[in-house]
Structures are given as structure tokens and as C-alpha cells.
Coordinates of C-alpha atoms and ligand atoms in Angstrom, one line a residue:
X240 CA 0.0 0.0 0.0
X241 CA 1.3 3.3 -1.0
X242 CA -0.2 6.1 1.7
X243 CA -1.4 9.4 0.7
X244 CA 1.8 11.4 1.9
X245 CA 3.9 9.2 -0.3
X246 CA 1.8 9.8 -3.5
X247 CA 2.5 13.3 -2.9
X248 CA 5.9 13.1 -2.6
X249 CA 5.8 10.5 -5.5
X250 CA 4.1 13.3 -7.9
X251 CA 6.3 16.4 -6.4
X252 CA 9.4 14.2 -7.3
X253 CA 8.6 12.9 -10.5
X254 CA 6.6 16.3 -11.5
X255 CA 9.9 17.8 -10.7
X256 CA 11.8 15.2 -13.2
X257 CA 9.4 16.3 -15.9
X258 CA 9.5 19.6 -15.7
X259 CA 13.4 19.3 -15.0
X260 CA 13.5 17.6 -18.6
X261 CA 10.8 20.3 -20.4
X262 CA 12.5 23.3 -18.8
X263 CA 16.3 22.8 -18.1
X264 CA 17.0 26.0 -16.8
X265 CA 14.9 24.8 -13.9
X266 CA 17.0 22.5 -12.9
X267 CA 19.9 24.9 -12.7
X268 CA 17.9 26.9 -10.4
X269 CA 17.5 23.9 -8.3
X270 CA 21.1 23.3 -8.0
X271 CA 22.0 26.7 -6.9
X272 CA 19.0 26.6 -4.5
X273 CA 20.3 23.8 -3.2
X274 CA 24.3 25.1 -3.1
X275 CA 22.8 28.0 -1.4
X276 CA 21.0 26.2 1.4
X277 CA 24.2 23.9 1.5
X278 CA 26.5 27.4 2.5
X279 CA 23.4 28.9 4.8
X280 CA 23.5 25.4 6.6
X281 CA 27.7 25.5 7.3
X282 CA 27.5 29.4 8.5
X283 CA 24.3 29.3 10.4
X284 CA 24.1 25.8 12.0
X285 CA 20.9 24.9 13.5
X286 CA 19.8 28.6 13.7
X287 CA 19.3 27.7 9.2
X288 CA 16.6 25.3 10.4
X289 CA 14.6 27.6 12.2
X290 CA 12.0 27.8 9.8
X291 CA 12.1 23.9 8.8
X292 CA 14.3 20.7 8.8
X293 CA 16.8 21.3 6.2
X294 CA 15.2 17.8 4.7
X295 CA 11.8 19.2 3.9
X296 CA 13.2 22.3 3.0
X297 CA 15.6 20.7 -0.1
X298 CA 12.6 18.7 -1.0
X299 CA 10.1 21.5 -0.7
X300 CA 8.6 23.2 -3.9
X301 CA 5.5 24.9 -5.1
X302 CA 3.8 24.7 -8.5
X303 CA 1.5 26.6 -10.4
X304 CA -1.5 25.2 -12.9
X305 CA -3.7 27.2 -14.8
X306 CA -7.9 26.1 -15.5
X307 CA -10.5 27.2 -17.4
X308 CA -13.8 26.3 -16.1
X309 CA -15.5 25.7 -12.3
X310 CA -15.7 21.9 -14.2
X311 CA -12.0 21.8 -14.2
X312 CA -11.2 23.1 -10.9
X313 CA -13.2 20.4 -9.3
X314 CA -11.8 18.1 -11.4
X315 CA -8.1 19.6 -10.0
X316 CA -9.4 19.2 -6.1
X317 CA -9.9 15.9 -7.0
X318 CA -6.6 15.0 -8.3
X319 CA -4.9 17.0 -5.2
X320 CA -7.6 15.4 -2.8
X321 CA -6.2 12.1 -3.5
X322 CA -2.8 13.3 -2.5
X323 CA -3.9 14.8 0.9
X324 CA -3.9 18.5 -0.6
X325 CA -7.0 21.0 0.2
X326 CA -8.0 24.1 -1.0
X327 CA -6.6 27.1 1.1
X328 CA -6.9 30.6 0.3
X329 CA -8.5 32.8 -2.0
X330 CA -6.7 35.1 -4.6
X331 CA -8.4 37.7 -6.6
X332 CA -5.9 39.2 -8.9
X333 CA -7.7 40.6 -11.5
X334 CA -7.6 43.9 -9.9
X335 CA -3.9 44.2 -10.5
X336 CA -3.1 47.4 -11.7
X337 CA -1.1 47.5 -15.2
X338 CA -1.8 44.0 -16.7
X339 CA -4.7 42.0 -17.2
X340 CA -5.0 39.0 -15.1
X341 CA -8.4 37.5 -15.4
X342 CA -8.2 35.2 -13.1
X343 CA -9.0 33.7 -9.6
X344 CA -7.0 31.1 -7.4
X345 CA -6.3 29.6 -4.2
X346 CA -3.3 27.1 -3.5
X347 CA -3.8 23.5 -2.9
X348 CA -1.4 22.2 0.2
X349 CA -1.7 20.0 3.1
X350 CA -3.1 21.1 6.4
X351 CA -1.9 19.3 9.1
X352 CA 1.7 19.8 10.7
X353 CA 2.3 16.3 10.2
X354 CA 1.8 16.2 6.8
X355 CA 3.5 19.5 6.2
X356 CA 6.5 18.5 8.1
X357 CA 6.3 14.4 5.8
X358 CA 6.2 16.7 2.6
X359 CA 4.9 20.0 2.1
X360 CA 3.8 20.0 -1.6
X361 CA 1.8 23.0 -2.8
X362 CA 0.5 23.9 -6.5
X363 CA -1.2 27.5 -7.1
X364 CA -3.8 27.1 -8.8
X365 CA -5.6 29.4 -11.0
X366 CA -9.2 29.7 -13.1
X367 CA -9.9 31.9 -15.9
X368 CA -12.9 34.3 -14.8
X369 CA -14.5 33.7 -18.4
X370 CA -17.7 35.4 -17.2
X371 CA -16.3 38.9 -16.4
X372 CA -17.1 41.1 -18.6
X373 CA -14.2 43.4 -18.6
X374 CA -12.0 40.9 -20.1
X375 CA -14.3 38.9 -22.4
X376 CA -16.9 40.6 -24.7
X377 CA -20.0 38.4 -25.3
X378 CA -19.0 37.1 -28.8
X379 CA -15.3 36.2 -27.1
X380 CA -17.3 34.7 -24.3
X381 CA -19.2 32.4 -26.0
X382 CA -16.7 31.0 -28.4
X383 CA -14.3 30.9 -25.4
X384 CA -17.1 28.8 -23.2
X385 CA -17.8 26.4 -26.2
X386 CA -13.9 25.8 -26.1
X387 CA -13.1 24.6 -23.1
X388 CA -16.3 22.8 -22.7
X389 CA -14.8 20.9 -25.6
X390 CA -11.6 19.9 -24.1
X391 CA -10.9 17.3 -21.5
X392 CA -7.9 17.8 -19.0
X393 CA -8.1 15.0 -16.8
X394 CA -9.1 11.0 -18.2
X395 CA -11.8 9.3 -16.6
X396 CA -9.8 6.6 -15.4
X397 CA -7.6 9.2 -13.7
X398 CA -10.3 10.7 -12.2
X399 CA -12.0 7.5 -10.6
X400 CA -8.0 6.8 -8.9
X401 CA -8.1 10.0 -7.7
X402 CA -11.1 9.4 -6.0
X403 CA -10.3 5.9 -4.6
X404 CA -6.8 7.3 -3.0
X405 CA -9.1 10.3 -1.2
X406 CA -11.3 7.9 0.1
X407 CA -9.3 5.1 1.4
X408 CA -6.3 7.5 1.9
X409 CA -3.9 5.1 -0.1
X410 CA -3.5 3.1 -2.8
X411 CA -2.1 -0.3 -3.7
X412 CA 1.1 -0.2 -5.2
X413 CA 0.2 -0.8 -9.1
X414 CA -2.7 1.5 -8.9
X415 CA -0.6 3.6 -7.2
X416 CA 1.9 3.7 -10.4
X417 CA -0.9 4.0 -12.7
X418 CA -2.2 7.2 -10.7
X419 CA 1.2 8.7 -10.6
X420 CA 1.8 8.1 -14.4
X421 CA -1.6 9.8 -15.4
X422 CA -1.7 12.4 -13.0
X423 CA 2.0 13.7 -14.0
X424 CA 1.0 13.3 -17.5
X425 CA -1.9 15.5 -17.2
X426 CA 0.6 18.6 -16.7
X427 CA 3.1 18.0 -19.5
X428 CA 3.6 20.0 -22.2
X429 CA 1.1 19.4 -24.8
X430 CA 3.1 18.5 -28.6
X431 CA -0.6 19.0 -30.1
X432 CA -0.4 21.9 -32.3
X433 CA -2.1 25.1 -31.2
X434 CA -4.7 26.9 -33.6
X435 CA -2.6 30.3 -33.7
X436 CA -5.4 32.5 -35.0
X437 CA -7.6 31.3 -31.4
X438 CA -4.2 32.0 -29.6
X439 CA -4.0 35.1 -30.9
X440 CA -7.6 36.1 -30.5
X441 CA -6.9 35.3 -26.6
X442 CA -3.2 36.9 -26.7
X443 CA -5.4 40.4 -27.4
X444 CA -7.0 40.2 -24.0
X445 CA -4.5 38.4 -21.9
X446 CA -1.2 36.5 -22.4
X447 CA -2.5 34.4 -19.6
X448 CA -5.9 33.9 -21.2
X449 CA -4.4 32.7 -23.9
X450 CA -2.2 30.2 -22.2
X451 CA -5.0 28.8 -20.3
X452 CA -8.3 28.9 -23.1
X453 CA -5.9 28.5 -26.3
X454 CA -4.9 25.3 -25.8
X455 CA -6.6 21.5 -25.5
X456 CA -4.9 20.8 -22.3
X457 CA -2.9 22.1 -19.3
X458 CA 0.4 22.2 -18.0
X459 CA 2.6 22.8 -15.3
X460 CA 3.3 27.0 -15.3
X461 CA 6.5 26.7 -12.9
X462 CA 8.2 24.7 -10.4
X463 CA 9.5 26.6 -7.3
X464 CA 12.1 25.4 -5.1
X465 CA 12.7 27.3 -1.5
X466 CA 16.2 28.5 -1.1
X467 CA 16.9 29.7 2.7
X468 CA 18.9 32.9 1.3
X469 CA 16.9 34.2 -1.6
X470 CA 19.1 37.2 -2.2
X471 CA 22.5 35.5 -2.5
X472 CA 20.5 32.9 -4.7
X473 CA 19.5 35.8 -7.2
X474 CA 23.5 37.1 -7.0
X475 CA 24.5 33.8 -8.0
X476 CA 22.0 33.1 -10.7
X477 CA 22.5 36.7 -12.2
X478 CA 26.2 35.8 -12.4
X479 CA 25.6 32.7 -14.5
X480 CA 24.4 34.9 -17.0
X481 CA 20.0 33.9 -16.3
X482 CA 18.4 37.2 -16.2
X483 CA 15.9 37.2 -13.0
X484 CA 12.7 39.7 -12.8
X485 CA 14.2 43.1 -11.3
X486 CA 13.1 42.5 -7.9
X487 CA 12.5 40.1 -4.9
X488 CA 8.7 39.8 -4.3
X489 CA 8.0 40.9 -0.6
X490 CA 8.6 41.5 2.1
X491 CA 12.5 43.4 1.8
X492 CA 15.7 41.7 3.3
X493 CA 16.3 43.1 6.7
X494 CA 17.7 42.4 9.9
X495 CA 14.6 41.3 11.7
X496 CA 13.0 37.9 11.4
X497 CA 11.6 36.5 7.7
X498 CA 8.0 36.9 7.6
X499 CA 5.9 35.9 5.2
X500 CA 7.2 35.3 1.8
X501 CA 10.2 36.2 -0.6
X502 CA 9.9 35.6 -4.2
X503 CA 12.0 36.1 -7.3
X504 CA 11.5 34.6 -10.8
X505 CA 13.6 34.3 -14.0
X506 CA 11.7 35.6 -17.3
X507 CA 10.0 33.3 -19.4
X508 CA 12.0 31.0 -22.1
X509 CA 11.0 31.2 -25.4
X510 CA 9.8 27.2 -25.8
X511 CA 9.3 25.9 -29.2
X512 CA 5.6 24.9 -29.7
X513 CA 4.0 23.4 -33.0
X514 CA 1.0 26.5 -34.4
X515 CA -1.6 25.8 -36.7
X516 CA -2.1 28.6 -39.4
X517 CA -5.7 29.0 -40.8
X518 CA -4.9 27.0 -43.9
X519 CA -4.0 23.9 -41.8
X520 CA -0.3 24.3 -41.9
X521 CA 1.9 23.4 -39.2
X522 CA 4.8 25.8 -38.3
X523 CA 7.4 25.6 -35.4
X524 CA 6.5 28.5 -33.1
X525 CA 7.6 29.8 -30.2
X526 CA 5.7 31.3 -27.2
X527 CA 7.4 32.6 -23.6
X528 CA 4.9 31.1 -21.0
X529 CA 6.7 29.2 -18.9
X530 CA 9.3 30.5 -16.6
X531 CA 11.3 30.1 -13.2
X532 CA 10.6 31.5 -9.7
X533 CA 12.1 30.7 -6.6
X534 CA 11.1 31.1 -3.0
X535 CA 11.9 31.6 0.8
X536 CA 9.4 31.4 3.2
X537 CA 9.3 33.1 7.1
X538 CA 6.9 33.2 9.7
X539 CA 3.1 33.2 9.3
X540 CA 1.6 36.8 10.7
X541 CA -2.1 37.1 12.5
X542 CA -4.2 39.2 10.9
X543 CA -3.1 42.5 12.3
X544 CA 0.3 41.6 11.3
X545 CA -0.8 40.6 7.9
X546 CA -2.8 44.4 8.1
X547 CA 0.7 45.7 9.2
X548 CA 2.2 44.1 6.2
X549 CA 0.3 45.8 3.8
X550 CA -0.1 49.1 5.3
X551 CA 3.9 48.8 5.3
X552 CA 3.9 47.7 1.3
X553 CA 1.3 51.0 1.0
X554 CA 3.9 53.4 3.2
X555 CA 6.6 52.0 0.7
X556 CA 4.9 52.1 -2.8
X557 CA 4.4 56.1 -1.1
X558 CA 7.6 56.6 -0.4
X559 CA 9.3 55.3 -3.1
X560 CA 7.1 56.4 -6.4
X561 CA 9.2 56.8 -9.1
X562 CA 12.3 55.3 -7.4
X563 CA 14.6 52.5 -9.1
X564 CA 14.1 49.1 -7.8
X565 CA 17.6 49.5 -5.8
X566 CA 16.4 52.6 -4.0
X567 CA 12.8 50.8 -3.4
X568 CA 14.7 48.1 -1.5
X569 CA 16.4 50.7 1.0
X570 CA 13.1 52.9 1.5
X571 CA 11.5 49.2 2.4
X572 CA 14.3 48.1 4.8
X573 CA 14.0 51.4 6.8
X574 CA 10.3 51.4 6.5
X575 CA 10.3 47.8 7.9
X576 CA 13.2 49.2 10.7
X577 CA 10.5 51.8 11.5
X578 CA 7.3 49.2 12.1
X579 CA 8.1 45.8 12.5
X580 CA 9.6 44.4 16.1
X581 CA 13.0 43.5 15.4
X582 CA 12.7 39.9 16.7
X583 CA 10.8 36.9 16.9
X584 CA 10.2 37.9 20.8
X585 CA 8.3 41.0 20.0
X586 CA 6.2 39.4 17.2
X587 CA 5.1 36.9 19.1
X588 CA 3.8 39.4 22.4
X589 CA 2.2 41.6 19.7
X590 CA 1.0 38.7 18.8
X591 CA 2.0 40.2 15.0
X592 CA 3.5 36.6 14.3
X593 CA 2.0 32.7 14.5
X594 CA 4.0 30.4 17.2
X595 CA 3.5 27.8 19.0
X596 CA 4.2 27.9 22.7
X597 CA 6.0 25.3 24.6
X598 CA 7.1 24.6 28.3
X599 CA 11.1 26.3 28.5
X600 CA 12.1 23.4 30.5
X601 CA 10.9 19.9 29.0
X602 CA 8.6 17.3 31.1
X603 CA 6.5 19.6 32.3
X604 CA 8.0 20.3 36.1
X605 CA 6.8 20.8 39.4
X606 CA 6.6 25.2 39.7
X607 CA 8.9 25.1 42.2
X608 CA 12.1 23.4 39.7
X609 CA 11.1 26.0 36.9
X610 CA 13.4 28.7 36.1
X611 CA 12.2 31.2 37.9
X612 CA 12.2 28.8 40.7
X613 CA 10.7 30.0 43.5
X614 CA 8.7 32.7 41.7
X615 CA 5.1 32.0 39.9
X616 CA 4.8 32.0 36.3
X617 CA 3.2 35.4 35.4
X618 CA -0.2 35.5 33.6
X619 CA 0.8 37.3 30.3
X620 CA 2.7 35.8 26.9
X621 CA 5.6 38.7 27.3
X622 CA 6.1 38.0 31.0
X623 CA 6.6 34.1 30.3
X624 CA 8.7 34.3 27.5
X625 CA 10.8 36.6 28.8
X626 CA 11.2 35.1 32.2
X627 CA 12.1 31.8 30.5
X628 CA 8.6 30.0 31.3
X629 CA 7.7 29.2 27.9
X630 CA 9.6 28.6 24.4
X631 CA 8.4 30.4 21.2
X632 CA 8.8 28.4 18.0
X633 CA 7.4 30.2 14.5
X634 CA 4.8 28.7 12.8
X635 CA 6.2 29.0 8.5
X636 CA 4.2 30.5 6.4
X637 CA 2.8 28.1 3.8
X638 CA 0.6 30.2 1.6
X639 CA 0.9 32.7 -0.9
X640 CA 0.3 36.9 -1.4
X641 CA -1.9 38.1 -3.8
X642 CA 0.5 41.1 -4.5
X643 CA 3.4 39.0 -4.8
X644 CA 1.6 36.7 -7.3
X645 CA 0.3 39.4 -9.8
X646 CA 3.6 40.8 -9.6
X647 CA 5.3 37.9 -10.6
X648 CA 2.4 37.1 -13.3
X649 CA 3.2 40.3 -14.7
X650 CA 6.4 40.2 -14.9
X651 CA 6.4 37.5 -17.3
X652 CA 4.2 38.7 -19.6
X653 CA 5.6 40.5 -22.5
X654 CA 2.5 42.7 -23.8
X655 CA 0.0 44.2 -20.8
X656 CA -3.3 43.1 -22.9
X657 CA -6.5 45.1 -22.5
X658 CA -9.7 45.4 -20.6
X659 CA -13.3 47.0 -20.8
X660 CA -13.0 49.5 -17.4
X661 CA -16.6 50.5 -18.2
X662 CA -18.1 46.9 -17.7
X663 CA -19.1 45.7 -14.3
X664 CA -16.3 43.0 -12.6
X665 CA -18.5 39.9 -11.9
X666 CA -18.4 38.3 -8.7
X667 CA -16.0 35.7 -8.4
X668 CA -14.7 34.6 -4.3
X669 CA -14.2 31.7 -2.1
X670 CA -18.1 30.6 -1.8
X671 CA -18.0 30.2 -5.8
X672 CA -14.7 28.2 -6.1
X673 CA -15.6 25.7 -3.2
X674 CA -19.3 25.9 -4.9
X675 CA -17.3 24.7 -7.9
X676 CA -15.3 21.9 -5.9
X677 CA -17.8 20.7 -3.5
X678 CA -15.4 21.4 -1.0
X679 CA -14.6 24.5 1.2
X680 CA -12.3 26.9 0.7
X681 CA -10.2 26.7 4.0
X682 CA -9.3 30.2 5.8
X683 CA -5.5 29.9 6.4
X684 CA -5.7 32.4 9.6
X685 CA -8.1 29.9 11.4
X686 CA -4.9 27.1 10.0
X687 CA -2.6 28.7 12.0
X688 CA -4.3 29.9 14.7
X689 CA -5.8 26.4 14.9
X690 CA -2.1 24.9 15.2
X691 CA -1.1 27.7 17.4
X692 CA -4.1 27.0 20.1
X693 CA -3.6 23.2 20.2
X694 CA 0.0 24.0 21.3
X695 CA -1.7 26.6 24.3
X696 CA -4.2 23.5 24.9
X697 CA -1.1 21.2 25.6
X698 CA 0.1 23.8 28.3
X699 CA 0.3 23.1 32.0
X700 CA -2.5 25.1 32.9
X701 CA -0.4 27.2 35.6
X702 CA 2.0 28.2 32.2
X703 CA -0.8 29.0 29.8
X704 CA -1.0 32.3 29.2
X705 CA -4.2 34.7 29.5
X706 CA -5.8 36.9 26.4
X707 CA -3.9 35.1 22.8
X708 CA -6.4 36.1 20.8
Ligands
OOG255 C1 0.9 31.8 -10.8 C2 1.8 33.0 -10.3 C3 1.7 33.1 -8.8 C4 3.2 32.5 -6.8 O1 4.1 31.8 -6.4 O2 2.8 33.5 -6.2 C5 2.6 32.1 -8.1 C6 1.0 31.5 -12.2 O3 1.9 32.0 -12.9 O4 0.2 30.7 -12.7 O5 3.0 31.1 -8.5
NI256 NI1 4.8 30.5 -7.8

């Protein structure tokens, strides 16, 4: 039998072969990722696995798919479902500001810290909003709609698999291969050639409209592998000669703890794919869709640190109008020098940052042998930690930022598209995408705060503290 948490790190590993193979420059970002998280290991020593065992962090990665209709999306929880993922998060980028992105998403992960910690597999997962009418004008619409109701990403026999390893949780070994085989198939590269005057027609509104609705299938978007030093990896990378995006997504590097998440990409290759003119003739084409993106991940903020965050990203987008990337970075640094506490102690009694809170001396003593001895614990979260009562450990981040994802959408997109401002925006959030699955949309603050209060739970009741909200 072949459990669910090995079919998922089955599919991340051999999806990782496959896409290694399509798109080699991925692989070279994987071996610098992992030189880098090699070097941060030697210099920092255990204080590098902080934010995760240096074995899930090598083996970590993200991806990213792209779907067309509600019918596919649920079709997508279902292949996920099988391998223990669930829907977390909703994303609304289409409001991004200088490109059109007309899409939704929300990230497919695992919830519990047990399966995070046995393999941490994540895939971003978008879905074309084909009935908002500021992208798609009726006529569009309707050929668009009779398109993808035409097309068929994921095989039945896939499907009824899928099902069969969510419900029983695991899978006997053959069946197992067969899943894995289909289900990694299903986001390769399609050879089929692609009807370039339909492309095209889609390429007007949207680059990413067009890679999602002008095509018979899907395919993997990217690959991301989480480096522990994000900036040194983009020094190194930009001195083999790849040329990145001109700037680290997030949160800036500063001297304070890693919240949140970092980002950075490498633009979209140019990848040979077979077009179809309008007299049936096949011609070798070339189209820049797929690309590379790296991550490092910090600590998960409550929501008023998360409303810190973006105030922060506001002050700095204030401060730094018209400023080159370089200078952006420095007005961000002071900015977060300004506002943010400078250490994991001071997140964690503003309660800014997700921990979990543990007993400073193990086993749970008698008062009296604590460190204080003598003394009794105080009621409040500052007084305990900082009279050595209780341990702080972060809880990582394991989601994604809405900003941070338009920004690196539209990064790789070579021509900014077009929209109708005068149409109304149709009404696209979490209730419709778990409508669409038949399966909820999970909140990722109640995740974490979830994780965080089971850890308060576990607490000798004289060391819990009062008011974590
Ligand atoms: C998804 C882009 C967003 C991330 O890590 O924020 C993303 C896409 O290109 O389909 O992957
Ligand atoms: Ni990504």
C-alpha cells in the first residue's frame, strides 16, 4: 500500500523530473538553491533550520497550474484530494493594476503539521474568470465557453484513482503507479499543435488567457524550489548569465526575522511549440509562458500583522514612487526598521507573528524546579517568555500573497493586454470556487491559529497564558 503522503511526494518528485526535462533552466535553479541552502546550513548551524528541517526544506517546492472552467477546478481538487492537498486561500488578482490578469485562485497544500512536516507539496492554482465582462466581450465569451467545454484535461480513469486514494487515503502499489503516471501526465507540455489564430484572439486580451483557453490541455506553469537565502541565490543566478525579474517579491531583506514570503523569478524561455495557421499548416512556433521562480518562506503573521504588512507595502509604494528598484529596496528596509519588532520575541507578544508555545524546561516540572524557581509563572505571553517559562517556535508561512503573485504574473508577460473599465467585474470569491469543488475553501488564519491553540491547549495550565487572541 502506498499512503497518501507518499503519493505526494511521489508526484512532487517525478513532476519535478518532468518539468526538469521540459524546462532545463529549472534544474539549474534547483542546483544553486540547493548550493545555497548547502553554504546557509555551514554558516548558520541549527539557527538555518529555524523555519524547517533542512530535509523538507531541499525537498520543498511549489507549482503553479492554470484552469479554465469551475468543471475543471473540481476536477483539480480531486486529483490534489487524492494526495492529501486542500483548498486554502482565496486570490483575486484581477484587480492588479497595469496587466490584465483575469483570473482567480487559491493554492492546494496540506493542512496538518504532520503532513507538512512528511512533505509539504503546494501547487497554485488558478481559473480563468470567463464570465467577467471586462475581459471577455459576449461574442469572445461564448466562443471561449464552447472551447473549453470541448476539451478534456483529466481522463476518466484518472479521475475515478483520484477518487479511490481520497477515500481510502492510499492506494495499492500498481494503482498507485498508474495514478502517478496519469496524473504527472496530465501537466506536460502538450506537442498537439495550437490553432494560432484562437491563440491570438486570446493573446489580445490576456497572455495568460491565452495560455489557459488556447490550448486543448494544461500544463505545469513553474516549479518553485525554497532557497533559505533568496538574495545571494539571485546574485548567483544573475552571475551565470540567467536574467531574473528586477526584484524580490515581498517582504525586503532586513535584519529582523523572515515573515511571510520572498519571491523572485527568472523571465519566461521562449519554448518551441508546434501552431496551426488557418490554412492547416503546421509551423514551429515559439511562445514565452513558462518560466522560473524561486522562494523563501518566514513566519506566518495574524491578521493584524498581515494588516501591518500591507499598510507597510502602501507606506513604501508612497515613499518610493518613481524610485529604481535598488532605492525601493532601501526605503523598504527602513520602512520595515521603522514598524516591525525587530525579533521573533516581539512578534510573538504583539501577537504580529504565529508560534506555537511550549514549556522552556521539558517534562512539564513541578513550579517550584522551573526557572524562575521560586517565583510564579506570570499570567501574560511577554512575561513568560521573557522570564524563560515558555519557548516560542514560528509557525512558516505556507501560503501565498496576492500582491506577490500578480507581480510575478506580470512580470512574465511581454504585452499588458486590455480590458473594458466600463463593464461591471462579476463576482468571483471563495463561496464560488468551493461551490465549484464541492469542497470549502479553508481560511489559512483559522490554520494557523488552529495549530497555534492546540499547542496553548497542551500547556500546564499554571503556564498558559491569558488573552492570545
Ligand atoms: C501563478 C503565479 C503566482 C506565486 O508563487 O505567487 C505564483 C502563475 O503564474 O500561474 O505562482
Ligand atoms: Ni509560484
Amino acid at each position: 500500500m502506498v499512503e497518501q503522503w507518499q503519493l505526494r511526494a511521489a508526484f512532487a518528485a517525478r513532476l519535478s523530473r518532468m518539468y526538469g526535462r521540459e524546462v532545463p533552466a529549472y534544474t539549474t535553479l534547483v542546483d544553486v538553491s540547493r548550493e545555497v541552502n548547502e553554504d546557509v546550513l555551514r554558516t548558520r548551524g541549527a539557527d538555518a533550520e529555524r523555519l524547517g528541517a533542512i530535509t523538507r526544506v531541499t525537498a520543498e517546492r511549489h507549482g503553479a497550474i492554470r484552469v479554465g472552467t469551475p468543471q475543471e477546478l473540481g476536477q483539480v481538487a480531486r486529483v490534489f484530494g487524492a494526495l492529501g492537498m486542500r483548498p486554502v486561500g482565496f486570490y483575486d488578482l484581477r484587480d492588479t493594476p497595469g496587466s490584465t490578469l483575469p483570473v482567480v485562485s487559491t493554492a492546494f497544500r496540506p493542512v496538518a503539521d504532520d503532513e507538512l512536516a512528511r512533505n509539504p507539496f503546494r501547487v497554485f492554482t488558478s481559473m480563468l474568470t470567463v464570465s467577467d465582462a471586462r475581459f471577455f466581450e459576449p461574442e469572445l465569451r461564448s466562443r471561449l465557453t464552447a472551447f473549453l467545454a470541448g476539451r478534456e484535461l483529466f481522463g476518466p480513469e484518472l479521475l475515478a484513482l483520484a477518487d479511490r486514494a481520497e477515500a481510502e487515503q492510499e492506494l495499492p502499489a500498481p494503482d498507485a503507479e498508474r495514478f502517478l503516471e496519469l496524473a504527472v501526465s496530465a501537466f506536460e507540455l502538450s506537442t498537439e499543435p495550437i490553432d494560432a489564430d484562437w491563440y491570438a484572439a486570446l493573446e489580445r486580451v490576456s497572455a495568460v488567457a491565452a495560455d489557459i483557453g488556447g490550448v486543448r490541455s494544461t500544463h505545469i506553469n513553474h516549479l518553485t524550489p525554497r532557497v533559505l537565502d533568496i538574495d545571494e541565490l539571485y546574485r548567483r543566478m544573475t552571475g551565470r548569465g540567467v536574467e531574473m525579474i528586477d526584484t524580490i517579491q515581498g517582504p525586503p531583506r532586513w535584519d529582523g526575522p523572515d515573515v511571510l514570503l520572498r519571491q523572485t523569478s527568472f523571465r519566461a524561455l521562449a519554448e518551441p511549440r508546434a501552431l496551426r495557421a488557418a490554412d492547416g499548416s503546421v509551423t514551429q512556433g515559439a511562445l514565452r509562458v513558462r518560466f522560473g521562480e524561486v522562494e523563501a518562506r518566514g513566519i506566518a503573521l495574524t491578521r493584524e500583522g498581515r494588516a501591518l504588512y500591507d499598510r507597510l507595502l502602501a507606506l513604501v509604494d508612497e515613499r518610493a514612487a518613481g524610485r529604481t528598484a535598488a532605492e525601493r529596496s532601501e526605503v523598504a528596509r527602513a520602512v520595515w526598521t521603522e514598524h516591525l519588532p525587530a525579533t521573533e520575541h516581539g512578534l510573538a507578544t504583539q501577537e504580529l507573528g504565529f508560534f506555537t508555545y511550549h514549556p522552556a524546561v521539558p517534562d512539564h516540572p513541578a513550579v517550584s524546579d522551573r526557572p524562575a524557581a521560586g517565583g510564579r509563572p506570570p499570567a501574560d505571553l511577554g512575561g513568560l517568555l521573557d522570564q524563560g517559562w515558555l519557548r516560542a517556535e514560528p509557525i512558516v508561512y505556507e501560503d501565498f500573497l496576492p500582491r506577490s503573485a500578480a507581480g510575478i504574473f506580470r512580470s512574465n508577460l511581454g504585452e499588458a493586454g486590455s480590458r473594458h473599465s466600463g463593464q461591471e467585474g462579476s463576482a468571483y470569491d471563495a463561496g464560488r470556487l468551493s461551490e465549484a469543488m464541492g469542497r470549502d475553501v479553508l481560511d489559512p488564519y483559522t490554520l494557523y491559529e488552529r495549530q497555534r491553540d492546540r499547542s496553548l491547549a497542551r500547556l500546564p495550565r499554571d503556564l498558559r497564558p491569558q488573552a492570545v487572541s
